[in-house]
mmCIF file of N, CA and C in Angstrom:
data_model
loop_
_atom_site.group_PDB
_atom_site.id
_atom_site.type_symbol
_atom_site.label_atom_id
_atom_site.label_comp_id
_atom_site.label_asym_id
_atom_site.label_seq_id
_atom_site.Cartn_x
_atom_site.Cartn_y
_atom_site.Cartn_z
ATOM 1 N N MET A 1 -24.646 -23.840 -14.602
ATOM 2 C CA MET A 1 -25.077 -23.606 -12.889
ATOM 3 C C MET A 1 -24.005 -22.357 -13.106
ATOM 4 N N ARG A 2 -24.666 -21.049 -12.562
ATOM 5 C CA ARG A 2 -23.841 -19.927 -11.876
ATOM 6 C C ARG A 2 -23.361 -20.278 -10.639
ATOM 7 N N VAL A 3 -22.729 -19.381 -10.553
ATOM 8 C CA VAL A 3 -22.329 -19.224 -9.051
ATOM 9 C C VAL A 3 -22.813 -17.476 -8.364
ATOM 10 N N ARG A 4 -23.563 -17.367 -8.036
ATOM 11 C CA ARG A 4 -22.461 -16.386 -7.475
ATOM 12 C C ARG A 4 -22.176 -15.445 -6.079
ATOM 13 N N ALA A 5 -21.290 -14.231 -6.411
ATOM 14 C CA ALA A 5 -20.154 -14.240 -5.016
ATOM 15 C C ALA A 5 -21.413 -13.419 -4.059
ATOM 16 N N ALA A 6 -21.322 -14.179 -2.900
ATOM 17 C CA ALA A 6 -22.123 -13.288 -1.608
ATOM 18 C C ALA A 6 -21.944 -11.204 -1.837
ATOM 19 N N ILE A 7 -22.969 -11.248 -1.997
ATOM 20 C CA ILE A 7 -22.839 -10.138 -1.726
ATOM 21 C C ILE A 7 -21.455 -8.927 0.014
ATOM 22 N N GLY A 8 -20.890 -8.587 -0.693
ATOM 23 C CA GLY A 8 -19.678 -8.015 0.043
ATOM 24 C C GLY A 8 -17.950 -9.014 -0.181
ATOM 25 N N ALA A 9 -17.943 -10.620 -0.851
ATOM 26 C CA ALA A 9 -16.961 -11.034 -1.330
ATOM 27 C C ALA A 9 -16.395 -10.303 -1.686
ATOM 28 N N PRO A 10 -15.055 -10.732 -1.686
ATOM 29 C CA PRO A 10 -14.226 -9.768 -3.228
ATOM 30 C C PRO A 10 -14.644 -10.370 -4.233
ATOM 31 N N THR A 11 -14.586 -10.652 -5.106
ATOM 32 C CA THR A 11 -14.746 -11.295 -6.502
ATOM 33 C C THR A 11 -13.035 -11.574 -7.197
ATOM 34 N N LEU A 12 -13.064 -12.253 -8.676
ATOM 35 C CA LEU A 12 -11.308 -12.230 -8.269
ATOM 36 C C LEU A 12 -11.307 -11.374 -9.220
ATOM 37 N N PRO A 13 -12.083 -10.309 -10.085
ATOM 38 C CA PRO A 13 -10.540 -9.421 -10.000
ATOM 39 C C PRO A 13 -10.205 -8.419 -9.873
ATOM 40 N N ARG A 14 -10.896 -8.705 -7.870
ATOM 41 C CA ARG A 14 -10.549 -8.062 -6.626
ATOM 42 C C ARG A 14 -10.101 -8.654 -6.698
ATOM 43 N N ARG A 15 -9.553 -9.939 -5.672
ATOM 44 C CA ARG A 15 -8.628 -10.253 -5.457
ATOM 45 C C ARG A 15 -7.670 -9.500 -5.733
ATOM 46 N N ALA A 16 -7.559 -10.034 -7.346
ATOM 47 C CA ALA A 16 -6.407 -10.693 -7.681
ATOM 48 C C ALA A 16 -5.445 -8.862 -8.226
ATOM 49 N N ALA A 17 -6.741 -7.739 -7.783
ATOM 50 C CA ALA A 17 -6.319 -6.356 -7.859
ATOM 51 C C ALA A 17 -5.436 -6.069 -6.622
ATOM 52 N N GLY A 18 -6.096 -6.371 -5.404
ATOM 53 C CA GLY A 18 -5.282 -6.694 -4.373
ATOM 54 C C GLY A 18 -4.057 -6.888 -4.405
ATOM 55 N N TYR A 19 -4.169 -8.244 -4.820
ATOM 56 C CA TYR A 19 -2.724 -8.771 -4.015
ATOM 57 C C TYR A 19 -2.027 -7.839 -6.074
ATOM 58 N N ALA A 20 -2.289 -7.764 -6.539
ATOM 59 C CA ALA A 20 -1.226 -6.780 -6.949
ATOM 60 C C ALA A 20 -0.726 -5.692 -6.849
ATOM 61 N N ALA A 21 -1.463 -5.339 -6.270
ATOM 62 C CA ALA A 21 -0.980 -3.757 -5.122
ATOM 63 C C ALA A 21 -1.105 -4.320 -4.174
ATOM 64 N N ALA A 22 -0.245 -5.325 -3.790
ATOM 65 C CA ALA A 22 0.296 -5.883 -2.357
ATOM 66 C C ALA A 22 1.692 -5.913 -2.592
ATOM 67 N N GLY A 23 1.818 -6.446 -3.957
ATOM 68 C CA GLY A 23 3.015 -6.997 -4.851
ATOM 69 C C GLY A 23 4.076 -5.783 -5.415
ATOM 70 N N ALA A 24 3.291 -5.183 -5.867
ATOM 71 C CA ALA A 24 4.135 -3.939 -6.673
ATOM 72 C C ALA A 24 4.278 -2.460 -5.133
ATOM 73 N N MET A 25 3.336 -3.054 -4.214
ATOM 74 C CA MET A 25 4.357 -1.242 -3.059
ATOM 75 C C MET A 25 4.983 -2.426 -2.317
ATOM 76 N N SER A 26 4.993 -3.817 -1.832
ATOM 77 C CA SER A 26 6.848 -5.510 -1.595
ATOM 78 C C SER A 26 7.458 -4.457 -2.119
ATOM 79 N N LEU A 27 7.343 -4.196 -3.517
ATOM 80 C CA LEU A 27 8.907 -3.701 -4.365
ATOM 81 C C LEU A 27 9.320 -3.153 -4.100
ATOM 82 N N TYR A 28 8.541 -1.764 -3.227
ATOM 83 C CA TYR A 28 8.290 -0.637 -3.579
ATOM 84 C C TYR A 28 9.452 -0.099 -1.365
ATOM 85 N N LEU A 29 8.652 -0.718 -1.683
ATOM 86 C CA LEU A 29 9.178 -1.327 0.066
ATOM 87 C C LEU A 29 10.473 -2.016 -0.094
ATOM 88 N N LEU A 30 11.160 -2.670 -0.849
ATOM 89 C CA LEU A 30 12.268 -3.020 -0.351
ATOM 90 C C LEU A 30 13.175 -1.959 -0.658
ATOM 91 N N VAL A 31 12.794 -1.443 -1.611
ATOM 92 C CA VAL A 31 14.275 -0.496 -2.428
ATOM 93 C C VAL A 31 14.246 1.054 -1.103
ATOM 94 N N LYS A 32 13.289 1.703 -0.258
ATOM 95 C CA LYS A 32 13.673 1.560 0.493
ATOM 96 C C LYS A 32 14.172 1.573 1.892
ATOM 97 N N VAL A 33 13.899 0.155 2.259
ATOM 98 C CA VAL A 33 14.614 0.387 3.257
ATOM 99 C C VAL A 33 16.022 -0.176 2.936
ATOM 100 N N VAL A 34 16.283 -0.972 1.726
ATOM 101 C CA VAL A 34 17.554 -0.733 0.944
ATOM 102 C C VAL A 34 18.263 0.676 0.755
ATOM 103 N N TRP A 35 17.131 1.318 0.641
ATOM 104 C CA TRP A 35 18.367 2.925 0.281
ATOM 105 C C TRP A 35 18.081 3.587 2.546
ATOM 106 N N ILE A 36 17.271 3.406 2.582
ATOM 107 C CA ILE A 36 17.893 3.655 4.446
ATOM 108 C C ILE A 36 18.748 2.324 5.189
ATOM 109 N N ALA A 37 19.331 1.334 4.496
ATOM 110 C CA ALA A 37 20.462 0.795 4.932
ATOM 111 C C ALA A 37 21.664 1.148 4.437
ATOM 112 N N LEU A 38 20.875 1.777 3.192
ATOM 113 C CA LEU A 38 22.385 1.825 2.569
ATOM 114 C C LEU A 38 22.760 3.323 3.008
ATOM 115 N N GLU A 39 21.778 5.079 3.511
ATOM 116 C CA GLU A 39 22.876 6.023 3.998
ATOM 117 C C GLU A 39 22.857 5.563 5.207
ATOM 118 N N VAL A 40 22.273 4.936 5.918
ATOM 119 C CA VAL A 40 22.941 5.004 7.693
ATOM 120 C C VAL A 40 24.361 4.002 7.566
ATOM 121 N N ARG A 41 24.441 3.630 6.574
ATOM 122 C CA ARG A 41 25.572 1.976 6.659
ATOM 123 C C ARG A 41 27.172 3.968 6.136
ATOM 124 N N HIS A 42 27.238 4.874 5.117
ATOM 125 C CA HIS A 42 27.821 5.456 5.508
ATOM 126 C C HIS A 42 27.466 6.632 5.718
ATOM 127 N N GLY A 43 26.739 6.791 6.050
ATOM 128 C CA GLY A 43 27.215 8.437 7.518
ATOM 129 C C GLY A 43 26.174 9.009 6.839
ATOM 130 N N THR A 44 25.708 8.645 5.367
ATOM 131 C CA THR A 44 24.712 10.380 4.958
ATOM 132 C C THR A 44 23.165 9.672 5.081
ATOM 133 N N ALA A 45 23.115 9.848 6.553
ATOM 134 C CA ALA A 45 21.658 10.316 7.018
ATOM 135 C C ALA A 45 20.866 11.536 7.165
ATOM 136 N N ASP A 46 20.476 11.947 5.940
ATOM 137 C CA ASP A 46 19.876 12.678 5.600
ATOM 138 C C ASP A 46 18.887 12.419 5.253
ATOM 139 N N TRP A 47 18.239 11.479 4.521
ATOM 140 C CA TRP A 47 17.196 11.520 3.996
ATOM 141 C C TRP A 47 16.243 10.787 4.538
ATOM 142 N N VAL A 48 16.970 9.080 6.439
ATOM 143 C CA VAL A 48 16.475 8.589 6.877
ATOM 144 C C VAL A 48 14.816 8.363 6.955
ATOM 145 N N LEU A 49 14.649 9.427 8.028
ATOM 146 C CA LEU A 49 13.488 10.484 8.601
ATOM 147 C C LEU A 49 12.580 9.927 7.560
ATOM 148 N N LEU A 50 12.891 10.995 6.366
ATOM 149 C CA LEU A 50 11.758 10.838 5.088
ATOM 150 C C LEU A 50 10.872 9.182 4.516
ATOM 151 N N ASN A 51 12.230 9.264 4.631
ATOM 152 C CA ASN A 51 12.510 7.013 3.492
ATOM 153 C C ASN A 51 11.173 7.016 5.031
ATOM 154 N N ALA A 52 11.886 6.924 6.152
ATOM 155 C CA ALA A 52 11.141 5.892 6.869
ATOM 156 C C ALA A 52 10.358 5.978 7.201
ATOM 157 N N VAL A 53 9.575 7.250 6.447
ATOM 158 C CA VAL A 53 7.380 7.647 6.390
ATOM 159 C C VAL A 53 6.702 7.195 5.587
ATOM 160 N N THR A 54 7.732 6.786 4.224
ATOM 161 C CA THR A 54 7.426 6.344 2.999
ATOM 162 C C THR A 54 7.786 4.561 3.730
ATOM 163 N N VAL A 55 7.902 4.369 4.769
ATOM 164 C CA VAL A 55 8.403 2.743 4.163
ATOM 165 C C VAL A 55 6.236 2.881 5.321
ATOM 166 N N VAL A 56 6.977 3.186 6.984
ATOM 167 C CA VAL A 56 5.222 2.981 6.720
ATOM 168 C C VAL A 56 4.255 3.199 6.046
ATOM 169 N N MET A 57 4.468 4.047 5.552
ATOM 170 C CA MET A 57 2.728 4.322 4.616
ATOM 171 C C MET A 57 2.682 3.970 3.222
ATOM 172 N N ALA A 58 4.264 2.422 2.594
ATOM 173 C CA ALA A 58 4.183 1.994 2.172
ATOM 174 C C ALA A 58 3.475 0.050 3.047
ATOM 175 N N LEU A 59 4.211 0.049 3.589
ATOM 176 C CA LEU A 59 3.630 -1.308 4.809
ATOM 177 C C LEU A 59 1.505 -1.144 4.872
ATOM 178 N N ALA A 60 1.561 0.297 4.738
ATOM 179 C CA ALA A 60 -0.050 0.592 5.329
ATOM 180 C C ALA A 60 -0.524 0.109 3.713
ATOM 181 N N GLY A 61 -0.372 1.052 2.719
ATOM 182 C CA GLY A 61 -0.968 0.221 1.623
ATOM 183 C C GLY A 61 -0.038 -1.262 1.056
ATOM 184 N N ILE A 62 0.613 -1.830 1.522
ATOM 185 C CA ILE A 62 0.353 -3.296 1.693
ATOM 186 C C ILE A 62 -0.660 -4.495 2.280
ATOM 187 N N GLY A 63 -1.210 -3.300 3.494
ATOM 188 C CA GLY A 63 -2.047 -4.060 4.426
ATOM 189 C C GLY A 63 -3.133 -3.744 3.446
ATOM 190 N N LEU A 64 -4.062 -2.852 2.896
ATOM 191 C CA LEU A 64 -4.926 -2.835 1.850
ATOM 192 C C LEU A 64 -5.110 -3.569 1.369
ATOM 193 N N GLY A 65 -3.634 -3.426 0.503
ATOM 194 C CA GLY A 65 -3.926 -4.030 -0.482
ATOM 195 C C GLY A 65 -4.868 -5.797 -0.322
ATOM 196 N N LEU A 66 -3.714 -6.323 0.646
ATOM 197 C CA LEU A 66 -3.989 -7.407 1.376
ATOM 198 C C LEU A 66 -5.714 -7.475 2.210
ATOM 199 N N ALA A 67 -5.817 -6.713 3.103
ATOM 200 C CA ALA A 67 -7.313 -6.687 3.100
ATOM 201 C C ALA A 67 -8.337 -6.244 2.723
ATOM 202 N N LEU A 68 -8.530 -5.785 1.759
ATOM 203 C CA LEU A 68 -9.827 -5.612 0.290
ATOM 204 C C LEU A 68 -9.464 -6.826 -0.925
ATOM 205 N N ALA A 69 -9.007 -7.145 -0.031
ATOM 206 C CA ALA A 69 -8.375 -9.000 -1.115
ATOM 207 C C ALA A 69 -9.202 -8.994 -0.549
ATOM 208 N N GLN A 70 -9.705 -10.042 0.627
ATOM 209 C CA GLN A 70 -9.468 -11.312 1.726
ATOM 210 C C GLN A 70 -11.390 -10.428 2.388
ATOM 211 N N PRO A 71 -12.360 -11.443 2.508
ATOM 212 C CA PRO A 71 -13.930 -11.744 3.418
ATOM 213 C C PRO A 71 -13.735 -10.339 3.746
ATOM 214 N N TRP A 72 -13.109 -10.153 4.632
ATOM 215 C CA TRP A 72 -12.672 -9.615 6.068
ATOM 216 C C TRP A 72 -12.116 -8.548 6.519
ATOM 217 N N GLY A 73 -12.141 -7.925 4.719
ATOM 218 C CA GLY A 73 -11.430 -7.079 4.286
ATOM 219 C C GLY A 73 -12.247 -5.961 4.170
ATOM 220 N N MET A 74 -13.266 -6.329 3.751
ATOM 221 C CA MET A 74 -15.107 -5.464 3.305
ATOM 222 C C MET A 74 -15.293 -5.233 4.472
ATOM 223 N N ARG A 75 -15.564 -5.554 4.803
ATOM 224 C CA ARG A 75 -15.986 -5.309 6.989
ATOM 225 C C ARG A 75 -14.380 -4.163 6.932
ATOM 226 N N LEU A 76 -14.008 -3.854 7.536
ATOM 227 C CA LEU A 76 -12.989 -2.389 7.708
ATOM 228 C C LEU A 76 -13.290 -1.288 7.654
ATOM 229 N N PRO A 77 -13.649 -0.759 8.894
ATOM 230 C CA PRO A 77 -14.460 0.896 9.347
ATOM 231 C C PRO A 77 -14.230 1.954 8.453
ATOM 232 N N ALA A 78 -14.087 2.898 8.136
ATOM 233 C CA ALA A 78 -14.230 3.889 7.169
ATOM 234 C C ALA A 78 -12.895 4.745 7.129
ATOM 235 N N TRP A 79 -12.787 5.197 8.313
ATOM 236 C CA TRP A 79 -12.039 5.578 9.164
ATOM 237 C C TRP A 79 -10.413 5.635 9.048
ATOM 238 N N LEU A 80 -11.125 3.527 9.024
ATOM 239 C CA LEU A 80 -9.468 3.122 9.004
ATOM 240 C C LEU A 80 -8.938 3.357 7.536
ATOM 241 N N VAL A 81 -9.279 2.734 6.488
ATOM 242 C CA VAL A 81 -10.109 3.221 5.032
ATOM 243 C C VAL A 81 -9.297 4.195 4.234
ATOM 244 N N VAL A 82 -10.406 4.992 4.910
ATOM 245 C CA VAL A 82 -9.928 6.464 4.006
ATOM 246 C C VAL A 82 -8.702 7.565 4.474
ATOM 247 N N PRO A 83 -8.331 8.008 5.146
ATOM 248 C CA PRO A 83 -7.261 8.434 4.959
ATOM 249 C C PRO A 83 -6.177 7.796 4.499
ATOM 250 N N VAL A 84 -6.065 6.178 4.624
ATOM 251 C CA VAL A 84 -4.472 6.450 3.501
ATOM 252 C C VAL A 84 -5.456 5.755 2.233
ATOM 253 N N VAL A 85 -5.875 6.268 1.927
ATOM 254 C CA VAL A 85 -6.998 6.431 0.573
ATOM 255 C C VAL A 85 -6.747 7.578 -0.246
ATOM 256 N N TRP A 86 -6.902 8.055 0.957
ATOM 257 C CA TRP A 86 -6.881 10.295 0.478
ATOM 258 C C TRP A 86 -5.344 10.443 0.390
ATOM 259 N N ILE A 87 -4.924 10.225 1.483
ATOM 260 C CA ILE A 87 -3.818 10.554 1.224
ATOM 261 C C ILE A 87 -2.734 9.952 0.220
ATOM 262 N N SER A 88 -3.145 8.787 -0.286
ATOM 263 C CA SER A 88 -2.119 7.965 -1.242
ATOM 264 C C SER A 88 -2.402 8.536 -2.813
ATOM 265 N N GLY A 89 -3.630 8.991 -2.446
ATOM 266 C CA GLY A 89 -4.799 10.030 -4.115
ATOM 267 C C GLY A 89 -3.786 10.937 -3.709
ATOM 268 N N GLY A 90 -3.779 12.613 -2.690
ATOM 269 C CA GLY A 90 -3.457 13.471 -3.247
ATOM 270 C C GLY A 90 -1.819 12.768 -3.599
ATOM 271 N N PHE A 91 -1.103 12.360 -3.620
ATOM 272 C CA PHE A 91 0.736 11.898 -4.129
ATOM 273 C C PHE A 91 0.302 12.024 -5.303
ATOM 274 N N LEU A 92 -0.663 10.538 -5.176
ATOM 275 C CA LEU A 92 -0.269 9.979 -7.173
ATOM 276 C C LEU A 92 -1.147 11.557 -7.994
ATOM 277 N N VAL A 93 -1.796 12.474 -7.359
ATOM 278 C CA VAL A 93 -1.995 13.469 -8.405
ATOM 279 C C VAL A 93 -1.128 13.856 -8.346
ATOM 280 N N SER A 94 -0.630 14.226 -7.736
ATOM 281 C CA SER A 94 1.264 15.374 -7.967
ATOM 282 C C SER A 94 1.314 14.126 -8.971
ATOM 283 N N MET A 95 1.669 13.212 -9.323
ATOM 284 C CA MET A 95 3.087 12.333 -10.026
ATOM 285 C C MET A 95 2.040 12.675 -11.746
ATOM 286 N N LEU A 96 0.553 13.222 -11.556
ATOM 287 C CA LEU A 96 0.149 12.993 -13.095
ATOM 288 C C LEU A 96 0.583 14.161 -14.459
ATOM 289 N N PRO A 97 1.296 15.657 -13.815
ATOM 290 C CA PRO A 97 1.764 15.364 -14.800
ATOM 291 C C PRO A 97 2.922 15.428 -15.429
ATOM 292 N N THR A 98 3.594 14.615 -14.609
ATOM 293 C CA THR A 98 4.846 14.158 -14.355
ATOM 294 C C THR A 98 4.955 12.648 -15.952
#
């Protein structure tokens, strides 16, 4: 007997991708937090603001990955999801030549 997922419910690959994305972004978040702590500790706080912005962006990415892996995340309004996707897509496109 085959059981079909309800419409809008995340499938196993989608859940795995959401958790993998959140896990990858959490490592990036850890690196950025360590960088900020070391910059402040050593008194070279030139890049703290930029790194703080990327920490916020990483938190948004982790939240989006976790949300889309859950059934309630499929009901997120587009105005909340689209800006995160557009901004992250813009940063990723600039990385393609490298």
